[in-house]
Coordinates of C-alpha atoms in Angstrom, one line a residue:
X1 CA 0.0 0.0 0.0
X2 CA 1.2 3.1 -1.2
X3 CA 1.7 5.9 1.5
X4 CA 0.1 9.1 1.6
X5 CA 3.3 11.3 1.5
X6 CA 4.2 8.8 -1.9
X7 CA 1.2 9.8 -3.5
X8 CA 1.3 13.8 -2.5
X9 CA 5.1 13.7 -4.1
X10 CA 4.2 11.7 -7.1
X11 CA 1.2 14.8 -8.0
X12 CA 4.0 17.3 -7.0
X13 CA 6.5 15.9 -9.3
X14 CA 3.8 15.5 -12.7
X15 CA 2.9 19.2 -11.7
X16 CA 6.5 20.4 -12.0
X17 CA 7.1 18.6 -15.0
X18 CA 4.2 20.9 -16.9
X19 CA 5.4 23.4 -15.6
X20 CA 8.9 23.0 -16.9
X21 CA 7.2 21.7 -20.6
X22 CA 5.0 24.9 -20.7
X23 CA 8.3 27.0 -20.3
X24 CA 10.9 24.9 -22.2
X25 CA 8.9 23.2 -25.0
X26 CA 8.8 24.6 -28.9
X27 CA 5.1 25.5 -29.5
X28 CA 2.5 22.6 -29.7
X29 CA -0.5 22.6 -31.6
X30 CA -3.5 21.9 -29.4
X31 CA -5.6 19.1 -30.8
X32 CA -8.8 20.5 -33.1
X33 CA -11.1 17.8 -33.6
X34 CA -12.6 20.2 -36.3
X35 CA -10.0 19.1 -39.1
X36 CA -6.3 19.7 -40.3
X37 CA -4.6 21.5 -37.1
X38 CA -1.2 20.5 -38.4
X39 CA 0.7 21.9 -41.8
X40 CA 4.1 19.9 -43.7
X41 CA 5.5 23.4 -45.9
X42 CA 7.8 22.2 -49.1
X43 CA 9.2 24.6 -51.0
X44 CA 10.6 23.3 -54.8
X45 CA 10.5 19.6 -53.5
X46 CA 12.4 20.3 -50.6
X47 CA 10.7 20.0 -46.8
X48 CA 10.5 23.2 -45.4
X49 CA 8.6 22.2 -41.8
X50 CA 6.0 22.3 -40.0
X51 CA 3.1 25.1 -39.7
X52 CA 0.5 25.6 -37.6
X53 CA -0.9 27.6 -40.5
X54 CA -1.5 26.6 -44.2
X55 CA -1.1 30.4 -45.3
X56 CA 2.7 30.9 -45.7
X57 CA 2.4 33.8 -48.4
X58 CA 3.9 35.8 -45.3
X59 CA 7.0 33.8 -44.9
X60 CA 7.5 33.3 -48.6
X61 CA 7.3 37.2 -48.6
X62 CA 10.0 38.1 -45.8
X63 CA 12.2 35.4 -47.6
X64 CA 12.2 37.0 -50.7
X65 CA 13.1 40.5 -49.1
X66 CA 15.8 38.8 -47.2
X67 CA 17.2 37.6 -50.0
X68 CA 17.1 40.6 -52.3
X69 CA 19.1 42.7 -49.2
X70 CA 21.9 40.7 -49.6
X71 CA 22.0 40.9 -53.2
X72 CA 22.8 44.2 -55.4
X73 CA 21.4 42.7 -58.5
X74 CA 18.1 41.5 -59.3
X75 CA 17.7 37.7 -58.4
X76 CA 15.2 35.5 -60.5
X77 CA 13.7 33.0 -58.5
X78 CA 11.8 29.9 -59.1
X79 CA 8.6 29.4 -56.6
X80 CA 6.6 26.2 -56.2
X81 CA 5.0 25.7 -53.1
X82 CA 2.7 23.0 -51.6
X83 CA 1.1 22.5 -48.0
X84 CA -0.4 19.6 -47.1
X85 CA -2.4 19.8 -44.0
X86 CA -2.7 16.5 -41.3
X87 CA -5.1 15.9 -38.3
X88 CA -2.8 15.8 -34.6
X89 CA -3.4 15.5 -31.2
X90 CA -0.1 16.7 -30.3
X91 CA 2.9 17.7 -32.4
X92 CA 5.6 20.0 -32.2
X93 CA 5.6 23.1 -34.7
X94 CA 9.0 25.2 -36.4
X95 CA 8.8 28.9 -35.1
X96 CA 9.1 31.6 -38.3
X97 CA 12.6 32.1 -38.2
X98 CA 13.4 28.5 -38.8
X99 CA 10.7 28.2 -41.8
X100 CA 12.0 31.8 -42.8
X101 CA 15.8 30.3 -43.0
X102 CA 14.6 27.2 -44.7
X103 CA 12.6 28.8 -47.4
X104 CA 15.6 31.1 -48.5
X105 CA 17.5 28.3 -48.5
X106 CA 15.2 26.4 -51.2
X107 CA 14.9 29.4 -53.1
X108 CA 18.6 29.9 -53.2
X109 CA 19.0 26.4 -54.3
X110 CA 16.9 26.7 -57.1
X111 CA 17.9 30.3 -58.6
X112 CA 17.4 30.3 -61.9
X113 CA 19.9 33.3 -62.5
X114 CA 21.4 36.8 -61.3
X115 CA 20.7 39.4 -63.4
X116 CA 23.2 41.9 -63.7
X117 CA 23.4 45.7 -65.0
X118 CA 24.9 46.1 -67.8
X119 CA 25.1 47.6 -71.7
X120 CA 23.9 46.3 -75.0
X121 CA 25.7 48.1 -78.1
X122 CA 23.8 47.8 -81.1
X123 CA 25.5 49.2 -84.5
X124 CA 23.4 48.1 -88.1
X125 CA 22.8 44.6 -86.9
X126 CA 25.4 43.9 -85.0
X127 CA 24.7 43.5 -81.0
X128 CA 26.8 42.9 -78.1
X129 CA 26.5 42.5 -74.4
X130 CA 28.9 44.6 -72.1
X131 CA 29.5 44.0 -68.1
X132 CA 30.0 48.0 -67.2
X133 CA 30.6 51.5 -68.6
X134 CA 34.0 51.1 -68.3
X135 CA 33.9 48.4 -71.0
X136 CA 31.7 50.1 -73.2
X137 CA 34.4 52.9 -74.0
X138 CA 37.4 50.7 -73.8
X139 CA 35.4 49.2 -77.0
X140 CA 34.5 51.9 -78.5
X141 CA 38.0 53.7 -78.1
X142 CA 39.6 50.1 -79.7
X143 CA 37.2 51.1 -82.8
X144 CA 38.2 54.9 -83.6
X145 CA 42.1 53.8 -82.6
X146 CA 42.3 51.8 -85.9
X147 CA 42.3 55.5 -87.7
X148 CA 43.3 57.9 -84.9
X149 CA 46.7 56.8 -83.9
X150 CA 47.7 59.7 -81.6
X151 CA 44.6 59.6 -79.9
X152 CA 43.5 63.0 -80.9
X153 CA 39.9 62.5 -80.6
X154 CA 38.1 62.2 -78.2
X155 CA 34.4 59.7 -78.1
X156 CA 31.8 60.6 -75.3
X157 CA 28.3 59.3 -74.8
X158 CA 24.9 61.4 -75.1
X159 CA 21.3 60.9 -75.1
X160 CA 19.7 59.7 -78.0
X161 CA 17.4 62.8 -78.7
X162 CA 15.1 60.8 -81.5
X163 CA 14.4 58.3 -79.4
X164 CA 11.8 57.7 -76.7
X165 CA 13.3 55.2 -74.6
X166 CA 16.6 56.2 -72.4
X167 CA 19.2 55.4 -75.3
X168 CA 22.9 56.9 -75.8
X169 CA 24.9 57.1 -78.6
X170 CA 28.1 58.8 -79.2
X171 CA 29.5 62.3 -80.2
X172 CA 33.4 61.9 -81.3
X173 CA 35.5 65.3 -81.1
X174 CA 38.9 66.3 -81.6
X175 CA 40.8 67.5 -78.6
X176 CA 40.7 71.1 -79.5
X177 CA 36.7 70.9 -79.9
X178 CA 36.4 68.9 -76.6
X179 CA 38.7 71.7 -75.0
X180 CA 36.2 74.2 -76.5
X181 CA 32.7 72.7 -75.6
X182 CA 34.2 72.3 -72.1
X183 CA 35.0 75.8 -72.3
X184 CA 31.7 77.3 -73.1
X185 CA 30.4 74.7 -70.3
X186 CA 32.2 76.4 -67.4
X187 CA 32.6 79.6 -68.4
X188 CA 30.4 82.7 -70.5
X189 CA 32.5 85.5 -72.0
X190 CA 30.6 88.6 -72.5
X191 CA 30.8 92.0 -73.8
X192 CA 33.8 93.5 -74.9
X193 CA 36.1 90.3 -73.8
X194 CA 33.7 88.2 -76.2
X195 CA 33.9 90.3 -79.4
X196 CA 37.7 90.4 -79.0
X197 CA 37.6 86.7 -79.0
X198 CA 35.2 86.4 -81.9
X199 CA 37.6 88.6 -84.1
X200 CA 40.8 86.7 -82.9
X201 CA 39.1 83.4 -83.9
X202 CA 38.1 84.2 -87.4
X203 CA 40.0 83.6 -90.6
X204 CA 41.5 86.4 -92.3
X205 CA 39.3 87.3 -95.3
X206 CA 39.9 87.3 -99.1
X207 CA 43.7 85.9 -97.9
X208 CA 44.6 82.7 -99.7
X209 CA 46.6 80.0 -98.2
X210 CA 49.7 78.6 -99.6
X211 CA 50.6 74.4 -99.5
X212 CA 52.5 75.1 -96.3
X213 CA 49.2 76.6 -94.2
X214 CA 47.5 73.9 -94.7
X215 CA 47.5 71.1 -91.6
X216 CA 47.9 67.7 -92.6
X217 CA 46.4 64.5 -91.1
X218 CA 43.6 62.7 -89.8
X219 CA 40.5 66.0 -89.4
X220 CA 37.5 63.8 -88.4
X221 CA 37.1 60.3 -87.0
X222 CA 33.3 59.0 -86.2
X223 CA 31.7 55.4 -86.5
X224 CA 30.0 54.9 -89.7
X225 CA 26.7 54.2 -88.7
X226 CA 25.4 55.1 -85.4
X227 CA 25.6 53.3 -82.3
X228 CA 22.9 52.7 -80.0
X229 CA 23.6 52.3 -76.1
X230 CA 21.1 51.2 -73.7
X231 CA 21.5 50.0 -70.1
X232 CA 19.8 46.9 -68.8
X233 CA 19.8 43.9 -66.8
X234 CA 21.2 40.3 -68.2
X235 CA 22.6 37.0 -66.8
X236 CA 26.0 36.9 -66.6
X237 CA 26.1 34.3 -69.2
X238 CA 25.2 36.2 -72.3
X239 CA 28.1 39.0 -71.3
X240 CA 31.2 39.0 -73.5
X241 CA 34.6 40.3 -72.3
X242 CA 36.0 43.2 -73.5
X243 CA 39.1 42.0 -74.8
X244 CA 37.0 39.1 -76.4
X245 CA 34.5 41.7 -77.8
X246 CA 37.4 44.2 -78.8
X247 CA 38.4 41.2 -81.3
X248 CA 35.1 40.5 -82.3
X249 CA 34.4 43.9 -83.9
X250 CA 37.6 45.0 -85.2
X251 CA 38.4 41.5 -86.8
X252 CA 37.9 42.1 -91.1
X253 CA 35.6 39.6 -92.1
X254 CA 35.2 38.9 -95.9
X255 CA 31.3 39.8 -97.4
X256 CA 30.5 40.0 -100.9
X257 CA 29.3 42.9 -102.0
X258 CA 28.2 44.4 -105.2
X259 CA 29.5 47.1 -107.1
X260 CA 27.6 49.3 -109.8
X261 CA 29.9 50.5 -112.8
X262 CA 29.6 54.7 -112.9
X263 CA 30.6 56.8 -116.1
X264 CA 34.3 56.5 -116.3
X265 CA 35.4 53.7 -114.4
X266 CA 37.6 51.0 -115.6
X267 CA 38.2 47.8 -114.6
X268 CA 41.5 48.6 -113.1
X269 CA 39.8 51.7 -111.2
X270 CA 37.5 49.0 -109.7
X271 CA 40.1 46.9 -108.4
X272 CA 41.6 49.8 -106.9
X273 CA 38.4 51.4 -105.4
X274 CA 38.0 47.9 -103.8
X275 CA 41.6 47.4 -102.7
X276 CA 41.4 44.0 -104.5
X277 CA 43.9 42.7 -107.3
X278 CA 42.8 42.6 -111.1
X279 CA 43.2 39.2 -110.9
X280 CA 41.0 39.0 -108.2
X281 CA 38.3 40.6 -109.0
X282 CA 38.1 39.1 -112.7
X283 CA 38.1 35.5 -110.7
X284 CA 35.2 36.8 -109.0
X285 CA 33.5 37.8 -112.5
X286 CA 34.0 35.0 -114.5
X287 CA 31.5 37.0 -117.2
X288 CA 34.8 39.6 -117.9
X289 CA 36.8 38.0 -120.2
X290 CA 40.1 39.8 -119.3
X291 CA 41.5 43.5 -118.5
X292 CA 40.0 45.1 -121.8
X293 CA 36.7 43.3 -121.2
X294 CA 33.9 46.2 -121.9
X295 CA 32.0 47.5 -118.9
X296 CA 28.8 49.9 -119.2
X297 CA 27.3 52.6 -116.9
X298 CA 25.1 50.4 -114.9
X299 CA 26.3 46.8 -114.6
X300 CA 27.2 45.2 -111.6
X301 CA 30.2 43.5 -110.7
X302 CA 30.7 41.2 -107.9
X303 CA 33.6 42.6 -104.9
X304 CA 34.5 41.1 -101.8
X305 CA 35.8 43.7 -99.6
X306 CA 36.9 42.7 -95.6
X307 CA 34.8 44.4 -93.4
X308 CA 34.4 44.8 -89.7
X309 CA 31.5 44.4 -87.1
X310 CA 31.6 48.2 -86.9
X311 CA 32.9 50.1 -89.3
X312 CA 34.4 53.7 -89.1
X313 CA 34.5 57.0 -91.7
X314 CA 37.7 59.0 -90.9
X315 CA 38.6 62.1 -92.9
X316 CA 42.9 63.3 -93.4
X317 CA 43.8 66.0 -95.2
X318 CA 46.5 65.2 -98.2
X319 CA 49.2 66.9 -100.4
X320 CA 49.8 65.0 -103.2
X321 CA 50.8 65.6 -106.9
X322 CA 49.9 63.3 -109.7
X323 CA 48.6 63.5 -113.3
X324 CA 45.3 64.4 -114.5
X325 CA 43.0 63.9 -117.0
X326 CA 40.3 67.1 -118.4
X327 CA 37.0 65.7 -118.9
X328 CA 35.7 64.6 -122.7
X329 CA 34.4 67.4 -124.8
X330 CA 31.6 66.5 -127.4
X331 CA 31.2 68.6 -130.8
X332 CA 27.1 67.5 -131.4
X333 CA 26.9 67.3 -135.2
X334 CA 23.1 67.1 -136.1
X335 CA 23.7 65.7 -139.9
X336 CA 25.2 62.8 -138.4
X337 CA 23.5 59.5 -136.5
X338 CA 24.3 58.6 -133.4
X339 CA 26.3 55.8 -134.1
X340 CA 28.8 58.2 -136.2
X341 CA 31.9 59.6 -134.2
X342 CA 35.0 61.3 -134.9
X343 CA 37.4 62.0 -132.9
X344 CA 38.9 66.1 -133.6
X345 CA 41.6 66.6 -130.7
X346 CA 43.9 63.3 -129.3
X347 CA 43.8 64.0 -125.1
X348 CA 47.0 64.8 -123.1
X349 CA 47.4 64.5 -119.6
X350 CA 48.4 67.5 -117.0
X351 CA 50.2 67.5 -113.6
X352 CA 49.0 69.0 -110.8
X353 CA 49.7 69.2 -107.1
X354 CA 46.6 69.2 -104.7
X355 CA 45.6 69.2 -101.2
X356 CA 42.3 67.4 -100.5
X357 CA 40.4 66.3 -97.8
X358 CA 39.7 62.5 -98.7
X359 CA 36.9 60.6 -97.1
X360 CA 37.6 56.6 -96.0
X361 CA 35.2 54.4 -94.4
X362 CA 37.5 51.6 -93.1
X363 CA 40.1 51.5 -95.8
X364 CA 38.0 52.3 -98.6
X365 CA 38.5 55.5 -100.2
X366 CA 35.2 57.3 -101.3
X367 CA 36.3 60.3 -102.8
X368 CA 38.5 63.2 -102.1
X369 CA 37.4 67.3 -101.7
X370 CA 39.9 69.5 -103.4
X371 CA 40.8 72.3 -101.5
X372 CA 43.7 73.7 -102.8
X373 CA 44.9 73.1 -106.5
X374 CA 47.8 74.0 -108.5
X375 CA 48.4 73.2 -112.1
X376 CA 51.7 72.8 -113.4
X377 CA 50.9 72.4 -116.7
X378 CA 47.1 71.6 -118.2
X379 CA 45.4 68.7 -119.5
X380 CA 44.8 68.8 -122.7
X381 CA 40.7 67.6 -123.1
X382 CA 39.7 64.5 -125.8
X383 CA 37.3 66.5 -128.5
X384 CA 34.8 64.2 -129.9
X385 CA 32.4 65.0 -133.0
X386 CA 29.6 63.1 -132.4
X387 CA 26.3 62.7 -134.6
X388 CA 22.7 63.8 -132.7
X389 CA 20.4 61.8 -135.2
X390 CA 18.7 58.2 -134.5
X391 CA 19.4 56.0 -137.2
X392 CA 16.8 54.7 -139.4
X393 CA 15.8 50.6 -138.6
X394 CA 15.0 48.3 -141.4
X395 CA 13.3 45.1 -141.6
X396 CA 15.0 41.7 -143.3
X397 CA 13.2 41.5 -146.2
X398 CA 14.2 38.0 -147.1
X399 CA 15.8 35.0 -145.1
X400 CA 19.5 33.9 -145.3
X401 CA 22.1 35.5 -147.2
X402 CA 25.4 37.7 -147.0
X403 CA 25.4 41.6 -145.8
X404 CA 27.7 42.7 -148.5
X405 CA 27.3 46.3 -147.3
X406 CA 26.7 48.3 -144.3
X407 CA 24.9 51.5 -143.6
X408 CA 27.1 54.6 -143.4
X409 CA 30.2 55.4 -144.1
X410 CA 32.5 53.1 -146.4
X411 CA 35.4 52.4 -148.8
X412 CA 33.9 53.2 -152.5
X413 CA 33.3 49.4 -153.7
X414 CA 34.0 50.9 -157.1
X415 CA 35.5 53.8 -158.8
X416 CA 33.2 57.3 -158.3
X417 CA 30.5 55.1 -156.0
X418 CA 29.9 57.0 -153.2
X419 CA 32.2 56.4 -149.6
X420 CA 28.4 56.8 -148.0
X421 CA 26.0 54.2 -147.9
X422 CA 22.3 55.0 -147.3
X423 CA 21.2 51.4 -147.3
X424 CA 22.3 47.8 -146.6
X425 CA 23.3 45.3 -149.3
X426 CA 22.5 42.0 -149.0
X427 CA 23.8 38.7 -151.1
X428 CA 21.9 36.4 -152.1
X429 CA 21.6 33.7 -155.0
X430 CA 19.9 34.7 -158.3
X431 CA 16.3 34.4 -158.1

């Protein structure tokens, strides 16, 4: 038999121990016979814990914040979440800082990417992905250095003012004009102190330079087409290093191009225009049948010239001398046809010396502005009488035979016949 003062220590004792469980314990759920009391949280196929709540749009919430405090870039996260809800009498719950922990560590394990600032270029069709500004105009500086070998101008980025959208493109100056626009940024001259400037800074009128006033070099340097900037955010992935996309653009990549024949070219012209070899260009136009092959105003010839992924016009001023030809003089002569020339004064050509401004996109030379000239000694012009009148056309009367004689002008077949045929003679058998 079990003694009184047993029994009044063995109550004691169970009462402490609740005690100590209320105080010490994690947080129980108290049975509901009313349905699901309990909650198992997964988070992309991974167990979370335990809720006493099947709402955890809060925790998934503070998570996400958490997460994007520790990050400076924008993080892209995948989200698939299931609760499945149970019936307990008694089970032991995770607090919020535990699921909290545990959901950011799902989420971290399946990030789909970091998305990072960073510049697209875009120039024509070509595109390319940058990490920072710094890149941006180490590439664009690689580009103009192909043509500005001192370094003499100077490439900045402004906004776009055609477009909508927050897009840069560039302005390239020399240093002098650079100099100058910061000038006029920082400072305003006024009154008398600005019209002395303005009179300094102008050219000396109706005075006309000689060879030696003239400064020669590289004047202007700009991308040939213009270049679109625009900041964004990317995955890492689809970046390209500089010195990777430094290659990538300046590399000369050969594309076939075609090339339409103006008055006065030549084949050899052609070549040169193109930087290619005659023999080169007559492989690539298997339809000329050699250097003297004839070429008309209009046709088009096949020329592969090396180009880069963005190209650049640069402008040098030039002294040169070479020889010249003067342009073809026509005599019209309305008695005669059209198809009747003569040729009345045998050219000659002259020698000049020149400065000129001449115009290059890449390597290719597009023309040249004169703007000094001085002839030694003059060209002396072709003269070419040339008839006004469209010739008659005629019909074959019969089928077969022999022209004998052309239309025009001829040798006399026989003594006193005239050396000018009006007609056509044609031989054919008797009858």
């Amino acid at each position: 038999m079990i003694s009184k003062e047993l029994r009044l220590g063995r109550i004691w004792g169970v009462l402490f121990s609740l005690v100590i469980c209320a105080f010490f314990l994690p947080v129980l759920s108290p049975y509901d016979s009313k349905g699901n009391n309990i909650y198992d949280i997964t988070v992309n196929g991974k167990f979370i814990g335990r809720s006493a709540t099947s709402d955890v749009t809060d925790l998934i919430s503070i998570a996400r914040k958490e997460l994007a405090a520790d990050k400076e870039d924008p993080l892209l996260l995948e989200i698939d979440t299931q609760v499945e809800g149970r019936e307990v009498l008694w089970e032991e719950v995770d607090s919020q800082e535990t699921l909290v922990e545990n959901i950011k560590s799902a989420l971290l394990d399946s990030e789909i990417t970091t998305l990072q600032r960073s510049y697209t270029l875009k120039v024509d069709d070509f595109t390319i992905n940058l990490e920072n500004y710094n890149d941006v105009m180490a590439l664009l500086d690689a580009v103009l250095d192909q043509y500005d070998e001192n370094g003499s101008f100077v490439t900045s980025l402004v906004a776009d003012p055609a477009r909508e959208l927050s897009v840069l493109t560039t302005m390239v100056l020399s240093e002098q004009e650079n100099r100058q626009l910061l000038k006029e940024s920082y400072e305003k001259e006024a009154g008398f102190w600005a019209m002395l400037s303005d009179a300094f800074a102008q050219d000396p009128q109706n005075v006309e330079k000689s060879f030696d006033d003239y400064e020669l070099g590289t004047v202007s340097v700009d991308f040939a087409s213009p270049v679109e900037l625009v900041e964004c955010y990317l995955p890492v992935d689809v970046l390209t290093p500089v010195d990777e996309a430094i290659e990538t653009v300046t590399q000369k990549t050969a594309k076939d191009t075609i090339y339409e024949v103006v008055s006065g070219d030549t084949i050899s012209e052609i070549a040169e225009k193109n930087n290619l070899s005659m023999k080169d260009l007559l492989a690539m136009n298997p339809a000329l049948d050699g250097e003297s092959a004839t070429i008309r105003v209009g046709d088009e010839l096949t020329v592969t010239s090396p180009e880069p992924a963005v190209s650049v016009k640069w402008t040098t001023q030039s002294y040169y001398e070479e020889e010249y030809n003067a342009p073809v003089q026509y005599v019209d002569n309305d008695n005669w046809y059209t198809n009747e020339t003569k040729v009345l004064q045998e050219p000659s050509a002259g020698f000049r010396k020149v400065v000129a401004l001449v115009t290059y996109v890449n390597d290719k030379n597009m023309g040249a502005d004169i703007q000094k000239e001085e002839i030694v000694y003059e060209a002396v012009p072709k003269i070419v009488e040339r008839g006004t009148k469209n010739p008659p056309t005629y019909i074959k009367p019969i089928s077969g035979g022999r022209m004998s004689s052309k239309f025009g002008k001829r040798s006399a077949p026989v003594k006193g016949a005239s050396t000018y045929h009006k007609g056509i003679d044609w031989a054919v058998p008797i009858g």
